[in-house]
Amino acid sequence: MAEALASAHWPRVQGEARGLGFVLRHGGAGEAVPWLLVHSINAAASAAELAPLAERLATQGPVALLELPGFGDAERPEHPYAIEDFVAAIGAAQRWAADYFGQAPVLCALSLSAEFAARAVLWGAPLPPAVVWISPTGLDSRSLRR
């Protein structure tokens, strides 16, 4: 599916957080506020889930698509992945996007990644001008206690 999408050919940037690699693809241009899109967490998750949205947003302004550690075309080392790994990757991606685009992007996360994106901001990632959570999960009182 991803190969059929234009965003699969956007410039690729590798990053690292907590010793784990993640991948950002970025595209689009224009005056609109930039976006950072974060895919869900499941067995087949990747940035391809949000690529159609990214391509639509890219007609108005800059967009970055994040591949979290262990997903999509990011490295998949044998590692006991933890919530903190994904939070750190989102925070690092938010910092990269803010530096690259010249302003913090809108932070959009799908499903369980919404919890991780919220934590990234609480833990010091650049404050986004807005957050968009698509079908958020994990945002109950139990996750707050953790």
C-alpha atoms as an extended CHARMM CRD file, in Angstrom:
* protein
*
       146  EXT
         1         1  MET       CA              0.0000000000        0.0000000000        0.0000000000  PROA      1               0.0000000000
         2         2  ALA       CA              2.6810000000        2.5370000000        0.9810000000  PROA      2               0.0000000000
         3         3  GLU       CA              4.5120000000        2.2700000000       -2.3410000000  PROA      3               0.0000000000
         4         4  ALA       CA              1.4120000000        3.5110000000       -4.1720000000  PROA      4               0.0000000000
         5         5  LEU       CA              1.4050000000        6.6730000000       -2.0740000000  PROA      5               0.0000000000
         6         6  ALA       CA              3.4420000000        9.7440000000       -3.0090000000  PROA      6               0.0000000000
         7         7  SER       CA              4.4960000000       10.2070000000        0.6220000000  PROA      7               0.0000000000
         8         8  ALA       CA              6.4460000000        6.9360000000        0.4250000000  PROA      8               0.0000000000
         9         9  HSD       CA              8.8900000000        8.8950000000       -1.7520000000  PROA      9               0.0000000000
        10        10  TRP       CA              9.1430000000       11.9780000000        0.4540000000  PROA      10              0.0000000000
        11        11  PRO       CA             12.5930000000       12.7120000000        1.9080000000  PROA      11              0.0000000000
        12        12  ARG       CA             13.4860000000       10.3090000000        4.7180000000  PROA      12              0.0000000000
        13        13  VAL       CA             15.1410000000       11.3810000000        7.9690000000  PROA      13              0.0000000000
        14        14  GLN       CA             16.3830000000        8.9450000000       10.5870000000  PROA      14              0.0000000000
        15        15  GLY       CA             16.3170000000        9.8740000000       14.2340000000  PROA      15              0.0000000000
        16        16  GLU       CA             17.0700000000        8.2330000000       17.5270000000  PROA      16              0.0000000000
        17        17  ALA       CA             15.5270000000        8.3400000000       20.9890000000  PROA      17              0.0000000000
        18        18  ARG       CA             16.4920000000        6.1500000000       23.9490000000  PROA      18              0.0000000000
        19        19  GLY       CA             18.8830000000        4.2710000000       21.6580000000  PROA      19              0.0000000000
        20        20  LEU       CA             16.1260000000        3.2620000000       19.2070000000  PROA      20              0.0000000000
        21        21  GLY       CA             15.7780000000        4.4970000000       15.6510000000  PROA      21              0.0000000000
        22        22  PHE       CA             12.6910000000        6.1120000000       14.1960000000  PROA      22              0.0000000000
        23        23  VAL       CA             11.9840000000        7.4680000000       10.7180000000  PROA      23              0.0000000000
        24        24  LEU       CA             10.3640000000       10.6820000000        9.5600000000  PROA      24              0.0000000000
        25        25  ARG       CA              9.1880000000       11.3720000000        6.0240000000  PROA      25              0.0000000000
        26        26  HSD       CA              8.3150000000       14.9630000000        5.2080000000  PROA      26              0.0000000000
        27        27  GLY       CA              6.6930000000       16.7840000000        2.3660000000  PROA      27              0.0000000000
        28        28  GLY       CA              4.4180000000       19.6130000000        1.4010000000  PROA      28              0.0000000000
        29        29  ALA       CA              4.9960000000       23.3310000000        1.4410000000  PROA      29              0.0000000000
        30        30  GLY       CA              2.9820000000       26.4460000000        1.9570000000  PROA      30              0.0000000000
        31        31  GLU       CA              1.8640000000       28.8730000000        4.5760000000  PROA      31              0.0000000000
        32        32  ALA       CA             -0.2740000000       26.5610000000        6.7090000000  PROA      32              0.0000000000
        33        33  VAL       CA              0.8430000000       25.4010000000       10.1370000000  PROA      33              0.0000000000
        34        34  PRO       CA              2.9000000000       22.1890000000        9.8320000000  PROA      34              0.0000000000
        35        35  TRP       CA              1.6540000000       18.7940000000       11.0150000000  PROA      35              0.0000000000
        36        36  LEU       CA              3.3080000000       15.7760000000       12.6280000000  PROA      36              0.0000000000
        37        37  LEU       CA              1.3110000000       12.5670000000       12.1530000000  PROA      37              0.0000000000
        38        38  VAL       CA              1.8130000000        9.5240000000       14.4110000000  PROA      38              0.0000000000
        39        39  HSD       CA              0.4620000000        6.1000000000       13.4160000000  PROA      39              0.0000000000
        40        40  SER       CA             -1.3160000000        3.6610000000       15.7450000000  PROA      40              0.0000000000
        41        41  ILE       CA              0.2540000000        0.8330000000       17.7200000000  PROA      41              0.0000000000
        42        42  ASN       CA             -0.7690000000       -2.5950000000       16.4300000000  PROA      42              0.0000000000
        43        43  ALA       CA              0.6970000000       -5.6030000000       14.6680000000  PROA      43              0.0000000000
        44        44  ALA       CA              0.6990000000       -3.9750000000       11.2230000000  PROA      44              0.0000000000
        45        45  ALA       CA              1.0280000000       -0.2920000000       12.1140000000  PROA      45              0.0000000000
        46        46  SER       CA              3.0430000000        2.1320000000       10.0060000000  PROA      46              0.0000000000
        47        47  ALA       CA              2.9350000000        5.6790000000        8.7120000000  PROA      47              0.0000000000
        48        48  ALA       CA              1.0420000000        4.3170000000        5.6970000000  PROA      48              0.0000000000
        49        49  GLU       CA             -2.0900000000        4.4300000000        7.9000000000  PROA      49              0.0000000000
        50        50  LEU       CA             -1.9750000000        8.2220000000        7.8450000000  PROA      50              0.0000000000
        51        51  ALA       CA             -0.3710000000        8.7360000000        4.4230000000  PROA      51              0.0000000000
        52        52  PRO       CA             -3.6470000000        9.6920000000        2.6690000000  PROA      52              0.0000000000
        53        53  LEU       CA             -4.2530000000       12.3530000000        5.3370000000  PROA      53              0.0000000000
        54        54  ALA       CA             -0.6270000000       13.5040000000        5.0780000000  PROA      54              0.0000000000
        55        55  GLU       CA             -0.8920000000       13.9050000000        1.3330000000  PROA      55              0.0000000000
        56        56  ARG       CA             -4.0940000000       15.9040000000        1.6750000000  PROA      56              0.0000000000
        57        57  LEU       CA             -2.5460000000       18.1700000000        4.3300000000  PROA      57              0.0000000000
        58        58  ALA       CA              0.6090000000       18.5670000000        2.2130000000  PROA      58              0.0000000000
        59        59  THR       CA             -1.4170000000       20.4440000000       -0.4190000000  PROA      59              0.0000000000
        60        60  GLN       CA             -1.7490000000       23.2450000000        2.1630000000  PROA      60              0.0000000000
        61        61  GLY       CA              1.5020000000       23.1280000000        4.1260000000  PROA      61              0.0000000000
        62        62  PRO       CA              4.3590000000       21.0360000000        5.4870000000  PROA      62              0.0000000000
        63        63  VAL       CA              3.7760000000       17.5850000000        6.9800000000  PROA      63              0.0000000000
        64        64  ALA       CA              5.9460000000       14.9790000000        8.6900000000  PROA      64              0.0000000000
        65        65  LEU       CA              4.9730000000       11.3190000000        9.0230000000  PROA      65              0.0000000000
        66        66  LEU       CA              6.5500000000        9.4170000000       11.9170000000  PROA      66              0.0000000000
        67        67  GLU       CA              7.4760000000        5.7210000000       11.8790000000  PROA      67              0.0000000000
        68        68  LEU       CA              7.8940000000        4.7840000000       15.5280000000  PROA      68              0.0000000000
        69        69  PRO       CA             10.7430000000        2.4770000000       16.5960000000  PROA      69              0.0000000000
        70        70  GLY       CA             10.0090000000       -1.0750000000       15.4780000000  PROA      70              0.0000000000
        71        71  PHE       CA              7.2950000000       -0.0830000000       12.9900000000  PROA      71              0.0000000000
        72        72  GLY       CA              7.1150000000        0.5730000000        9.2600000000  PROA      72              0.0000000000
        73        73  ASP       CA             10.5630000000        1.0780000000        7.8160000000  PROA      73              0.0000000000
        74        74  ALA       CA             12.1490000000        2.0210000000       11.1490000000  PROA      74              0.0000000000
        75        75  GLU       CA             14.7220000000       -0.3670000000       12.5520000000  PROA      75              0.0000000000
        76        76  ARG       CA             13.3500000000       -3.3560000000       14.4640000000  PROA      76              0.0000000000
        77        77  PRO       CA             16.0100000000       -4.4150000000       16.9150000000  PROA      77              0.0000000000
        78        78  GLU       CA             15.2060000000       -7.1270000000       19.4060000000  PROA      78              0.0000000000
        79        79  HSD       CA             14.2540000000       -4.9850000000       22.3650000000  PROA      79              0.0000000000
        80        80  PRO       CA             11.6700000000       -5.0100000000       25.1650000000  PROA      80              0.0000000000
        81        81  TYR       CA              9.8000000000       -1.9460000000       23.8630000000  PROA      81              0.0000000000
        82        82  ALA       CA              8.2410000000        0.2690000000       26.5280000000  PROA      82              0.0000000000
        83        83  ILE       CA              5.8170000000        3.1740000000       26.5320000000  PROA      83              0.0000000000
        84        84  GLU       CA              8.7530000000        5.4790000000       27.2810000000  PROA      84              0.0000000000
        85        85  ASP       CA             10.4300000000        4.4530000000       24.0150000000  PROA      85              0.0000000000
        86        86  PHE       CA              7.4740000000        5.6380000000       21.9620000000  PROA      86              0.0000000000
        87        87  VAL       CA              6.9920000000        8.7910000000       24.0490000000  PROA      87              0.0000000000
        88        88  ALA       CA             10.6610000000        9.6830000000       23.5800000000  PROA      88              0.0000000000
        89        89  ALA       CA             10.4570000000        9.0900000000       19.8110000000  PROA      89              0.0000000000
        90        90  ILE       CA              7.3820000000       11.3090000000       19.5000000000  PROA      90              0.0000000000
        91        91  GLY       CA              9.0720000000       14.0110000000       21.5650000000  PROA      91              0.0000000000
        92        92  ALA       CA             12.2260000000       13.8380000000       19.4240000000  PROA      92              0.0000000000
        93        93  ALA       CA             10.1330000000       13.9500000000       16.2370000000  PROA      93              0.0000000000
        94        94  GLN       CA              8.2030000000       16.9610000000       17.5640000000  PROA      94              0.0000000000
        95        95  ARG       CA             11.5160000000       18.7330000000       18.2980000000  PROA      95              0.0000000000
        96        96  TRP       CA             12.8790000000       17.8530000000       14.8250000000  PROA      96              0.0000000000
        97        97  ALA       CA              9.7110000000       19.1170000000       13.1360000000  PROA      97              0.0000000000
        98        98  ALA       CA              9.7030000000       22.3540000000       15.1570000000  PROA      98              0.0000000000
        99        99  ASP       CA             13.3260000000       23.0080000000       14.1800000000  PROA      99              0.0000000000
       100       100  TYR       CA             12.9030000000       21.9830000000       10.5490000000  PROA      100             0.0000000000
       101       101  PHE       CA              9.6210000000       23.8030000000        9.9000000000  PROA      101             0.0000000000
       102       102  GLY       CA             10.4720000000       26.8120000000       12.0800000000  PROA      102             0.0000000000
       103       103  GLN       CA              7.4780000000       26.2810000000       14.3560000000  PROA      103             0.0000000000
       104       104  ALA       CA              5.9640000000       23.4910000000       16.3940000000  PROA      104             0.0000000000
       105       105  PRO       CA              3.6050000000       21.3750000000       14.3030000000  PROA      105             0.0000000000
       106       106  VAL       CA              0.0750000000       20.3240000000       15.0760000000  PROA      106             0.0000000000
       107       107  LEU       CA              0.4550000000       16.9280000000       16.7260000000  PROA      107             0.0000000000
       108       108  CYS       CA             -1.9310000000       14.3220000000       15.3310000000  PROA      108             0.0000000000
       109       109  ALA       CA             -1.9380000000       10.7810000000       16.7090000000  PROA      109             0.0000000000
       110       110  LEU       CA             -4.0250000000        7.7190000000       15.9470000000  PROA      110             0.0000000000
       111       111  SER       CA             -5.4250000000        5.3800000000       18.6130000000  PROA      111             0.0000000000
       112       112  LEU       CA             -3.0260000000        4.4410000000       21.4520000000  PROA      112             0.0000000000
       113       113  SER       CA             -0.3760000000        6.7900000000       20.0890000000  PROA      113             0.0000000000
       114       114  ALA       CA             -2.5920000000        9.6470000000       21.3050000000  PROA      114             0.0000000000
       115       115  GLU       CA             -1.6840000000        8.7270000000       24.8900000000  PROA      115             0.0000000000
       116       116  PHE       CA              2.0000000000        8.6330000000       23.9900000000  PROA      116             0.0000000000
       117       117  ALA       CA              1.7670000000       11.9780000000       22.1480000000  PROA      117             0.0000000000
       118       118  ALA       CA              0.1030000000       13.5850000000       25.1760000000  PROA      118             0.0000000000
       119       119  ARG       CA              2.8790000000       12.2640000000       27.4010000000  PROA      119             0.0000000000
       120       120  ALA       CA              5.5350000000       13.5680000000       25.0020000000  PROA      120             0.0000000000
       121       121  VAL       CA              4.1640000000       17.0920000000       25.3710000000  PROA      121             0.0000000000
       122       122  LEU       CA              3.8570000000       16.7170000000       29.1490000000  PROA      122             0.0000000000
       123       123  TRP       CA              7.4620000000       15.4780000000       29.2730000000  PROA      123             0.0000000000
       124       124  GLY       CA              8.8900000000       18.4830000000       27.4310000000  PROA      124             0.0000000000
       125       125  ALA       CA              8.3350000000       18.1910000000       23.6770000000  PROA      125             0.0000000000
       126       126  PRO       CA              7.6170000000       21.5330000000       21.9870000000  PROA      126             0.0000000000
       127       127  LEU       CA              4.0780000000       22.6240000000       22.7540000000  PROA      127             0.0000000000
       128       128  PRO       CA              1.9800000000       22.0940000000       19.6200000000  PROA      128             0.0000000000
       129       129  PRO       CA             -0.4430000000       24.7950000000       18.4860000000  PROA      129             0.0000000000
       130       130  ALA       CA             -3.1260000000       22.0810000000       18.5250000000  PROA      130             0.0000000000
       131       131  VAL       CA             -3.4930000000       18.3590000000       19.0710000000  PROA      131             0.0000000000
       132       132  VAL       CA             -5.7090000000       16.0290000000       17.0850000000  PROA      132             0.0000000000
       133       133  TRP       CA             -6.4780000000       12.5990000000       18.4810000000  PROA      133             0.0000000000
       134       134  ILE       CA             -8.1150000000       10.1380000000       16.1300000000  PROA      134             0.0000000000
       135       135  SER       CA             -9.9510000000        7.3850000000       18.0660000000  PROA      135             0.0000000000
       136       136  PRO       CA             -7.7540000000        7.8750000000       21.1400000000  PROA      136             0.0000000000
       137       137  THR       CA             -7.2860000000        5.0090000000       23.5710000000  PROA      137             0.0000000000
       138       138  GLY       CA             -5.3400000000        4.7040000000       26.8040000000  PROA      138             0.0000000000
       139       139  LEU       CA             -6.4070000000        8.0770000000       28.1950000000  PROA      139             0.0000000000
       140       140  ASP       CA             -8.2030000000        6.8570000000       31.2920000000  PROA      140             0.0000000000
       141       141  SER       CA             -7.4220000000        7.3080000000       34.9700000000  PROA      141             0.0000000000
       142       142  ARG       CA             -5.2190000000        4.1810000000       35.0290000000  PROA      142             0.0000000000
       143       143  SER       CA             -2.8160000000        5.6630000000       32.4900000000  PROA      143             0.0000000000
       144       144  LEU       CA             -2.6350000000        8.8890000000       34.4970000000  PROA      144             0.0000000000
       145       145  ARG       CA             -1.4820000000        6.9750000000       37.5630000000  PROA      145             0.0000000000
       146       146  ARG       CA              1.3060000000        5.3750000000       35.5440000000  PROA      146             0.0000000000
